[in-house]
Amino acid sequence: DTAVSQTPKYLVTQMGNDKSIKCEQNLGHDTMYWYKQDSKKFLKIMFSYNNKELIINETVPNRFSPKSPDKAHLNLHINSLELGDSAVYFCASSPGTSGTRPHYEQYFGPGTRLTVT
Amino acid sequence: KNEVEQSPQNLTAQEGEFITINCSYSVGISALHWLQQHPGGGIVSLFMLSSGKKKHGRLIATINIQEKHSSLHITASHPRDSAVYICAGSYNTDKLIFGTGTRLQVFP
């Protein structure tokens, strides 16, 4: 009964390839996120979607394109992979966003370790 | 200066010790999250607080809004508490700004 799941767990690929990471949550949450954790273990937000609508888009190269087919899924597609894209990518979800209660705990997926060679 | 700063970066303790990890944050951050990342890599949310104090088992989180400071305390530490503890702040949105993490090792 995994709450937030990601596939694949590990992804090894060559520079220049295109790859996707999938995320699904079964918590009924409205908001989903993508985070990148670099080699120094520092976490940074990339994107956030609320009910399939993009609400946060940090300074991320446009080679990264998130897609949310429904509010339970948020996928991350990466074109023309570069060495610097090697990192662990975490998906997360939370019950809601903004409005009268902007703050919710976030529930994280297990992460996808991407290695670009 | 980072919007969220943690100290110490590394912490070692003997089993049973009382542990404190500190987090300072910038003006405008209205909620503070404490997360735990285990050696296996998974991240778990421990607390989210915007005022006062929260307790869950041996873990206690406090926040002082005037001083823009939060602490995570672990009482009667145990080797299974060994992990990276991360504080993160959020402004009036869901966007989390992360600290650099504190690596805790508790030895038997």
PDB file of C-alpha atoms in Angstrom:
ATOM      1  CA  ASP A   1       0.000   0.000   0.000  1.00  0.00           C
ATOM      2  CA  THR A   2       2.699   2.445  -1.037  1.00  0.00           C
ATOM      3  CA  ALA A   3       1.469   6.022  -0.654  1.00  0.00           C
ATOM      4  CA  VAL A   4       3.785   7.720  -3.164  1.00  0.00           C
ATOM      5  CA  SER A   5       5.517   5.456  -5.649  1.00  0.00           C
ATOM      6  CA  GLN A   6       8.104   6.198  -8.300  1.00  0.00           C
ATOM      7  CA  THR A   7       9.425   4.181 -11.199  1.00  0.00           C
ATOM      8  CA  PRO A   8      12.088   3.322 -11.939  1.00  0.00           C
ATOM      9  CA  LYS A   9      14.132   3.256  -8.730  1.00  0.00           C
ATOM     10  CA  TYR A  10      17.384   3.336 -10.663  1.00  0.00           C
ATOM     11  CA  LEU A  11      18.024   4.697 -14.134  1.00  0.00           C
ATOM     12  CA  VAL A  12      21.363   4.549 -15.900  1.00  0.00           C
ATOM     13  CA  THR A  13      21.569   6.105 -19.324  1.00  0.00           C
ATOM     14  CA  GLN A  14      23.918   7.827 -21.711  1.00  0.00           C
ATOM     15  CA  MET A  15      24.248  11.510 -22.465  1.00  0.00           C
ATOM     16  CA  GLY A  16      21.860  12.733 -25.095  1.00  0.00           C
ATOM     17  CA  ASN A  17      19.143  10.199 -24.373  1.00  0.00           C
ATOM     18  CA  ASP A  18      15.562  11.049 -23.394  1.00  0.00           C
ATOM     19  CA  LYS A  19      14.075   9.411 -20.314  1.00  0.00           C
ATOM     20  CA  SER A  20      10.984   9.580 -18.131  1.00  0.00           C
ATOM     21  CA  ILE A  21      10.346   9.044 -14.442  1.00  0.00           C
ATOM     22  CA  LYS A  22       6.835   8.245 -13.280  1.00  0.00           C
ATOM     23  CA  CYS A  23       5.170   9.124  -9.991  1.00  0.00           C
ATOM     24  CA  GLU A  24       1.842   8.037  -8.575  1.00  0.00           C
ATOM     25  CA  GLN A  25       0.151   8.797  -5.255  1.00  0.00           C
ATOM     26  CA  ASN A  26      -2.830   6.961  -3.804  1.00  0.00           C
ATOM     27  CA  LEU A  27      -3.452   9.425  -0.967  1.00  0.00           C
ATOM     28  CA  GLY A  28      -6.090  11.462  -2.772  1.00  0.00           C
ATOM     29  CA  HIS A  29      -3.859  14.533  -2.559  1.00  0.00           C
ATOM     30  CA  ASP A  30      -4.336  17.548  -4.803  1.00  0.00           C
ATOM     31  CA  THR A  31      -0.717  18.687  -5.056  1.00  0.00           C
ATOM     32  CA  MET A  32       2.363  16.904  -6.349  1.00  0.00           C
ATOM     33  CA  TYR A  33       6.005  17.951  -6.561  1.00  0.00           C
ATOM     34  CA  TRP A  34       9.318  17.062  -8.140  1.00  0.00           C
ATOM     35  CA  TYR A  35      12.534  17.658  -6.176  1.00  0.00           C
ATOM     36  CA  LYS A  36      16.146  17.149  -7.177  1.00  0.00           C
ATOM     37  CA  GLN A  37      18.784  16.027  -4.653  1.00  0.00           C
ATOM     38  CA  ASP A  38      22.279  16.688  -5.902  1.00  0.00           C
ATOM     39  CA  SER A  39      25.513  14.878  -5.113  1.00  0.00           C
ATOM     40  CA  LYS A  40      25.934  16.962  -1.961  1.00  0.00           C
ATOM     41  CA  LYS A  41      22.504  15.777  -0.805  1.00  0.00           C
ATOM     42  CA  PHE A  42      20.992  19.242  -1.166  1.00  0.00           C
ATOM     43  CA  LEU A  43      17.297  19.210  -2.036  1.00  0.00           C
ATOM     44  CA  LYS A  44      15.676  21.735  -4.328  1.00  0.00           C
ATOM     45  CA  ILE A  45      12.190  22.015  -5.719  1.00  0.00           C
ATOM     46  CA  MET A  46      11.749  21.757  -9.462  1.00  0.00           C
ATOM     47  CA  PHE A  47       8.008  21.725 -10.124  1.00  0.00           C
ATOM     48  CA  SER A  48       4.674  21.626  -8.371  1.00  0.00           C
ATOM     49  CA  TYR A  49       1.244  20.762  -9.770  1.00  0.00           C
ATOM     50  CA  ASN A  50      -2.127  21.293  -8.153  1.00  0.00           C
ATOM     51  CA  ASN A  51      -5.019  19.394  -9.690  1.00  0.00           C
ATOM     52  CA  LYS A  52      -3.087  18.955 -12.947  1.00  0.00           C
ATOM     53  CA  GLU A  53      -2.208  22.668 -13.105  1.00  0.00           C
ATOM     54  CA  LEU A  54       1.425  23.843 -12.930  1.00  0.00           C
ATOM     55  CA  ILE A  55       1.857  26.181  -9.969  1.00  0.00           C
ATOM     56  CA  ILE A  56       5.597  26.176  -9.259  1.00  0.00           C
ATOM     57  CA  ASN A  57       8.211  26.114 -11.987  1.00  0.00           C
ATOM     58  CA  GLU A  58      11.671  26.847 -10.652  1.00  0.00           C
ATOM     59  CA  THR A  59      14.624  27.779 -12.815  1.00  0.00           C
ATOM     60  CA  VAL A  60      14.886  24.416 -14.466  1.00  0.00           C
ATOM     61  CA  PRO A  61      16.220  23.859 -18.010  1.00  0.00           C
ATOM     62  CA  ASN A  62      13.394  23.415 -20.469  1.00  0.00           C
ATOM     63  CA  ARG A  63      14.788  19.962 -21.230  1.00  0.00           C
ATOM     64  CA  PHE A  64      12.765  18.984 -18.158  1.00  0.00           C
ATOM     65  CA  SER A  65       9.050  18.736 -18.811  1.00  0.00           C
ATOM     66  CA  PRO A  66       6.579  17.628 -16.171  1.00  0.00           C
ATOM     67  CA  LYS A  67       3.254  16.142 -17.170  1.00  0.00           C
ATOM     68  CA  SER A  68       0.247  15.499 -14.977  1.00  0.00           C
ATOM     69  CA  PRO A  69      -2.388  13.357 -16.735  1.00  0.00           C
ATOM     70  CA  ASP A  70      -4.536  13.392 -13.582  1.00  0.00           C
ATOM     71  CA  LYS A  71      -4.067  14.565 -10.013  1.00  0.00           C
ATOM     72  CA  ALA A  72      -2.727  11.180  -8.890  1.00  0.00           C
ATOM     73  CA  HIS A  73       0.122  11.151 -11.384  1.00  0.00           C
ATOM     74  CA  LEU A  74       3.024  13.476 -12.098  1.00  0.00           C
ATOM     75  CA  ASN A  75       5.640  12.328 -14.568  1.00  0.00           C
ATOM     76  CA  LEU A  76       8.970  13.934 -15.375  1.00  0.00           C
ATOM     77  CA  HIS A  77      10.373  13.738 -18.866  1.00  0.00           C
ATOM     78  CA  ILE A  78      13.968  14.748 -19.502  1.00  0.00           C
ATOM     79  CA  ASN A  79      15.298  15.378 -23.004  1.00  0.00           C
ATOM     80  CA  SER A  80      18.917  15.334 -24.134  1.00  0.00           C
ATOM     81  CA  LEU A  81      20.281  14.158 -20.802  1.00  0.00           C
ATOM     82  CA  GLU A  82      23.503  15.746 -19.560  1.00  0.00           C
ATOM     83  CA  LEU A  83      26.070  14.572 -17.011  1.00  0.00           C
ATOM     84  CA  GLY A  84      24.880  17.274 -14.592  1.00  0.00           C
ATOM     85  CA  ASP A  85      21.422  15.750 -14.543  1.00  0.00           C
ATOM     86  CA  SER A  86      22.781  12.858 -12.476  1.00  0.00           C
ATOM     87  CA  ALA A  87      20.987  13.106  -9.136  1.00  0.00           C
ATOM     88  CA  VAL A  88      18.237  11.559  -7.075  1.00  0.00           C
ATOM     89  CA  TYR A  89      14.786  12.785  -8.064  1.00  0.00           C
ATOM     90  CA  PHE A  90      12.038  12.707  -5.472  1.00  0.00           C
ATOM     91  CA  CYS A  91       8.345  12.996  -6.072  1.00  0.00           C
ATOM     92  CA  ALA A  92       6.108  14.175  -3.231  1.00  0.00           C
ATOM     93  CA  SER A  93       2.470  14.985  -2.619  1.00  0.00           C
ATOM     94  CA  SER A  94       0.426  17.034  -0.163  1.00  0.00           C
ATOM     95  CA  PRO A  95      -3.282  17.499   0.473  1.00  0.00           C
ATOM     96  CA  GLY A  96      -3.607  21.001  -0.921  1.00  0.00           C
ATOM     97  CA  THR A  97      -2.133  24.331  -1.652  1.00  0.00           C
ATOM     98  CA  SER A  98      -2.633  28.057  -1.045  1.00  0.00           C
ATOM     99  CA  GLY A  99      -6.011  29.354  -0.005  1.00  0.00           C
ATOM    100  CA  THR A 100      -6.631  29.674   3.669  1.00  0.00           C
ATOM    101  CA  ARG A 101      -4.238  26.932   4.664  1.00  0.00           C
ATOM    102  CA  PRO A 102      -1.093  26.987   2.546  1.00  0.00           C
ATOM    103  CA  HIS A 103       0.958  24.673   4.668  1.00  0.00           C
ATOM    104  CA  TYR A 104       0.710  20.914   4.611  1.00  0.00           C
ATOM    105  CA  GLU A 105       3.081  18.079   5.354  1.00  0.00           C
ATOM    106  CA  GLN A 106       4.498  16.527   2.252  1.00  0.00           C
ATOM    107  CA  TYR A 107       4.761  12.814   1.592  1.00  0.00           C
ATOM    108  CA  PHE A 108       7.783  11.698  -0.372  1.00  0.00           C
ATOM    109  CA  GLY A 109       8.321   8.871  -2.802  1.00  0.00           C
ATOM    110  CA  PRO A 110      11.362   6.565  -2.494  1.00  0.00           C
ATOM    111  CA  GLY A 111      13.386   8.503  -5.060  1.00  0.00           C
ATOM    112  CA  THR A 112      14.812   7.669  -8.488  1.00  0.00           C
ATOM    113  CA  ARG A 113      18.584   7.625  -8.782  1.00  0.00           C
ATOM    114  CA  LEU A 114      19.480   8.854 -12.258  1.00  0.00           C
ATOM    115  CA  THR A 115      23.007   8.289 -13.499  1.00  0.00           C
ATOM    116  CA  VAL A 116      24.033   9.806 -16.803  1.00  0.00           C
ATOM    117  CA  THR A 117      27.236   8.428 -18.315  1.00  0.00           C
TER     118      THR A 117
ATOM    119  CA  LYS B   1      23.155  33.761   3.282  1.00  0.00           C
ATOM    120  CA  ASN B   2      20.817  30.806   2.750  1.00  0.00           C
ATOM    121  CA  GLU B   3      17.167  31.294   3.593  1.00  0.00           C
ATOM    122  CA  VAL B   4      17.324  28.212   5.827  1.00  0.00           C
ATOM    123  CA  GLU B   5      20.449  27.357   7.780  1.00  0.00           C
ATOM    124  CA  GLN B   6      21.071  24.320   9.939  1.00  0.00           C
ATOM    125  CA  SER B   7      23.631  23.415  12.525  1.00  0.00           C
ATOM    126  CA  PRO B   8      25.560  21.348  13.163  1.00  0.00           C
ATOM    127  CA  GLN B   9      26.348  19.733   9.808  1.00  0.00           C
ATOM    128  CA  ASN B  10      27.489  16.538  11.509  1.00  0.00           C
ATOM    129  CA  LEU B  11      26.674  15.168  14.912  1.00  0.00           C
ATOM    130  CA  THR B  12      27.781  12.041  16.700  1.00  0.00           C
ATOM    131  CA  ALA B  13      26.289  10.817  19.944  1.00  0.00           C
ATOM    132  CA  GLN B  14      26.302   7.874  22.284  1.00  0.00           C
ATOM    133  CA  GLU B  15      23.140   5.910  22.704  1.00  0.00           C
ATOM    134  CA  GLY B  16      20.901   7.529  25.315  1.00  0.00           C
ATOM    135  CA  GLU B  17      22.148  11.082  24.806  1.00  0.00           C
ATOM    136  CA  PHE B  18      19.841  14.060  24.329  1.00  0.00           C
ATOM    137  CA  ILE B  19      20.303  15.564  20.870  1.00  0.00           C
ATOM    138  CA  THR B  20      19.499  19.025  19.547  1.00  0.00           C
ATOM    139  CA  ILE B  21      19.601  20.172  15.934  1.00  0.00           C
ATOM    140  CA  ASN B  22      19.089  23.835  15.177  1.00  0.00           C
ATOM    141  CA  CYS B  23      17.560  25.668  12.259  1.00  0.00           C
ATOM    142  CA  SER B  24      17.458  29.408  11.533  1.00  0.00           C
ATOM    143  CA  TYR B  25      15.327  30.864   8.798  1.00  0.00           C
ATOM    144  CA  SER B  26      14.650  34.085   6.936  1.00  0.00           C
ATOM    145  CA  VAL B  27      11.939  36.657   7.424  1.00  0.00           C
ATOM    146  CA  GLY B  28       8.754  35.672   5.620  1.00  0.00           C
ATOM    147  CA  ILE B  29       8.967  31.936   6.157  1.00  0.00           C
ATOM    148  CA  SER B  30       5.742  31.031   7.894  1.00  0.00           C
ATOM    149  CA  ALA B  31       6.035  27.284   8.432  1.00  0.00           C
ATOM    150  CA  LEU B  32       8.951  25.045   9.268  1.00  0.00           C
ATOM    151  CA  HIS B  33       9.227  21.385   8.332  1.00  0.00           C
ATOM    152  CA  TRP B  34      11.518  18.769   9.817  1.00  0.00           C
ATOM    153  CA  LEU B  35      12.316  15.803   7.588  1.00  0.00           C
ATOM    154  CA  GLN B  36      14.324  12.632   8.157  1.00  0.00           C
ATOM    155  CA  GLN B  37      16.316  10.922   5.418  1.00  0.00           C
ATOM    156  CA  HIS B  38      17.448   7.413   6.248  1.00  0.00           C
ATOM    157  CA  PRO B  39      20.663   5.861   4.932  1.00  0.00           C
ATOM    158  CA  GLY B  40      18.524   3.987   2.385  1.00  0.00           C
ATOM    159  CA  GLY B  41      17.521   7.346   0.942  1.00  0.00           C
ATOM    160  CA  GLY B  42      13.819   7.604   1.787  1.00  0.00           C
ATOM    161  CA  ILE B  43      12.514  10.917   3.144  1.00  0.00           C
ATOM    162  CA  VAL B  44       9.896  11.103   5.865  1.00  0.00           C
ATOM    163  CA  SER B  45       8.171  14.205   7.183  1.00  0.00           C
ATOM    164  CA  LEU B  46       8.553  14.359  10.965  1.00  0.00           C
ATOM    165  CA  PHE B  47       6.898  17.662  11.833  1.00  0.00           C
ATOM    166  CA  MET B  48       5.413  20.765  10.319  1.00  0.00           C
ATOM    167  CA  LEU B  49       4.970  23.687  12.668  1.00  0.00           C
ATOM    168  CA  SER B  50       4.310  27.377  12.511  1.00  0.00           C
ATOM    169  CA  SER B  51       4.160  28.056  16.241  1.00  0.00           C
ATOM    170  CA  GLY B  52       4.826  26.433  19.586  1.00  0.00           C
ATOM    171  CA  LYS B  53       5.952  22.889  20.053  1.00  0.00           C
ATOM    172  CA  LYS B  54       5.095  19.419  18.767  1.00  0.00           C
ATOM    173  CA  LYS B  55       6.007  16.032  20.193  1.00  0.00           C
ATOM    174  CA  HIS B  56       5.956  12.592  18.648  1.00  0.00           C
ATOM    175  CA  GLY B  57       7.446   9.788  20.698  1.00  0.00           C
ATOM    176  CA  ARG B  58      11.038  10.727  21.512  1.00  0.00           C
ATOM    177  CA  LEU B  59      11.082  13.587  19.028  1.00  0.00           C
ATOM    178  CA  ILE B  60      10.227  17.169  19.951  1.00  0.00           C
ATOM    179  CA  ALA B  61      10.168  20.160  17.615  1.00  0.00           C
ATOM    180  CA  THR B  62       9.970  23.749  18.765  1.00  0.00           C
ATOM    181  CA  ILE B  63       9.767  27.030  16.930  1.00  0.00           C
ATOM    182  CA  ASN B  64      10.425  30.588  18.091  1.00  0.00           C
ATOM    183  CA  ILE B  65       8.826  32.929  15.594  1.00  0.00           C
ATOM    184  CA  GLN B  66      10.353  36.104  17.003  1.00  0.00           C
ATOM    185  CA  GLU B  67      13.861  34.701  16.789  1.00  0.00           C
ATOM    186  CA  LYS B  68      13.151  32.823  13.528  1.00  0.00           C
ATOM    187  CA  HIS B  69      14.606  29.683  15.003  1.00  0.00           C
ATOM    188  CA  SER B  70      13.500  26.088  15.318  1.00  0.00           C
ATOM    189  CA  SER B  71      15.009  23.114  17.108  1.00  0.00           C
ATOM    190  CA  LEU B  72      14.574  19.375  16.777  1.00  0.00           C
ATOM    191  CA  HIS B  73      15.278  17.411  19.937  1.00  0.00           C
ATOM    192  CA  ILE B  74      15.716  13.657  20.253  1.00  0.00           C
ATOM    193  CA  THR B  75      15.491  12.248  23.754  1.00  0.00           C
ATOM    194  CA  ALA B  76      17.132   8.933  24.721  1.00  0.00           C
ATOM    195  CA  SER B  77      18.798   8.622  21.324  1.00  0.00           C
ATOM    196  CA  HIS B  78      19.176   5.207  19.726  1.00  0.00           C
ATOM    197  CA  PRO B  79      21.328   3.924  16.848  1.00  0.00           C
ATOM    198  CA  ARG B  80      18.189   3.636  14.719  1.00  0.00           C
ATOM    199  CA  ASP B  81      17.900   7.450  14.931  1.00  0.00           C
ATOM    200  CA  SER B  82      21.015   7.676  12.745  1.00  0.00           C
ATOM    201  CA  ALA B  83      19.936   9.579   9.654  1.00  0.00           C
ATOM    202  CA  VAL B  84      20.122  12.977   7.992  1.00  0.00           C
ATOM    203  CA  TYR B  85      17.706  15.491   9.483  1.00  0.00           C
ATOM    204  CA  ILE B  86      16.630  18.308   7.213  1.00  0.00           C
ATOM    205  CA  CYS B  87      14.741  21.458   8.065  1.00  0.00           C
ATOM    206  CA  ALA B  88      12.798  23.240   5.356  1.00  0.00           C
ATOM    207  CA  GLY B  89      10.839  26.466   5.400  1.00  0.00           C
ATOM    208  CA  SER B  90       7.858  27.498   3.373  1.00  0.00           C
ATOM    209  CA  TYR B  91       6.591  30.975   2.640  1.00  0.00           C
ATOM    210  CA  ASN B  92       2.913  31.470   2.038  1.00  0.00           C
ATOM    211  CA  THR B  93       3.020  28.712  -0.553  1.00  0.00           C
ATOM    212  CA  ASP B  94       3.883  25.025  -0.650  1.00  0.00           C
ATOM    213  CA  LYS B  95       7.371  25.704  -1.959  1.00  0.00           C
ATOM    214  CA  LEU B  96       9.918  24.237   0.451  1.00  0.00           C
ATOM    215  CA  ILE B  97      13.323  25.871   0.908  1.00  0.00           C
ATOM    216  CA  PHE B  98      15.671  23.269   2.337  1.00  0.00           C
ATOM    217  CA  GLY B  99      18.546  23.493   4.757  1.00  0.00           C
ATOM    218  CA  THR B 100      21.712  21.538   4.052  1.00  0.00           C
ATOM    219  CA  GLY B 101      20.882  18.791   6.514  1.00  0.00           C
ATOM    220  CA  THR B 102      22.469  17.454   9.704  1.00  0.00           C
ATOM    221  CA  ARG B 103      24.017  14.006   9.561  1.00  0.00           C
ATOM    222  CA  LEU B 104      23.450  12.258  12.904  1.00  0.00           C
ATOM    223  CA  GLN B 105      25.218   9.088  13.953  1.00  0.00           C
ATOM    224  CA  VAL B 106      24.280   7.453  17.223  1.00  0.00           C
ATOM    225  CA  PHE B 107      26.663   4.803  18.478  1.00  0.00           C
ATOM    226  CA  PRO B 108      25.735   1.990  20.856  1.00  0.00           C
TER     227      PRO B 108
END
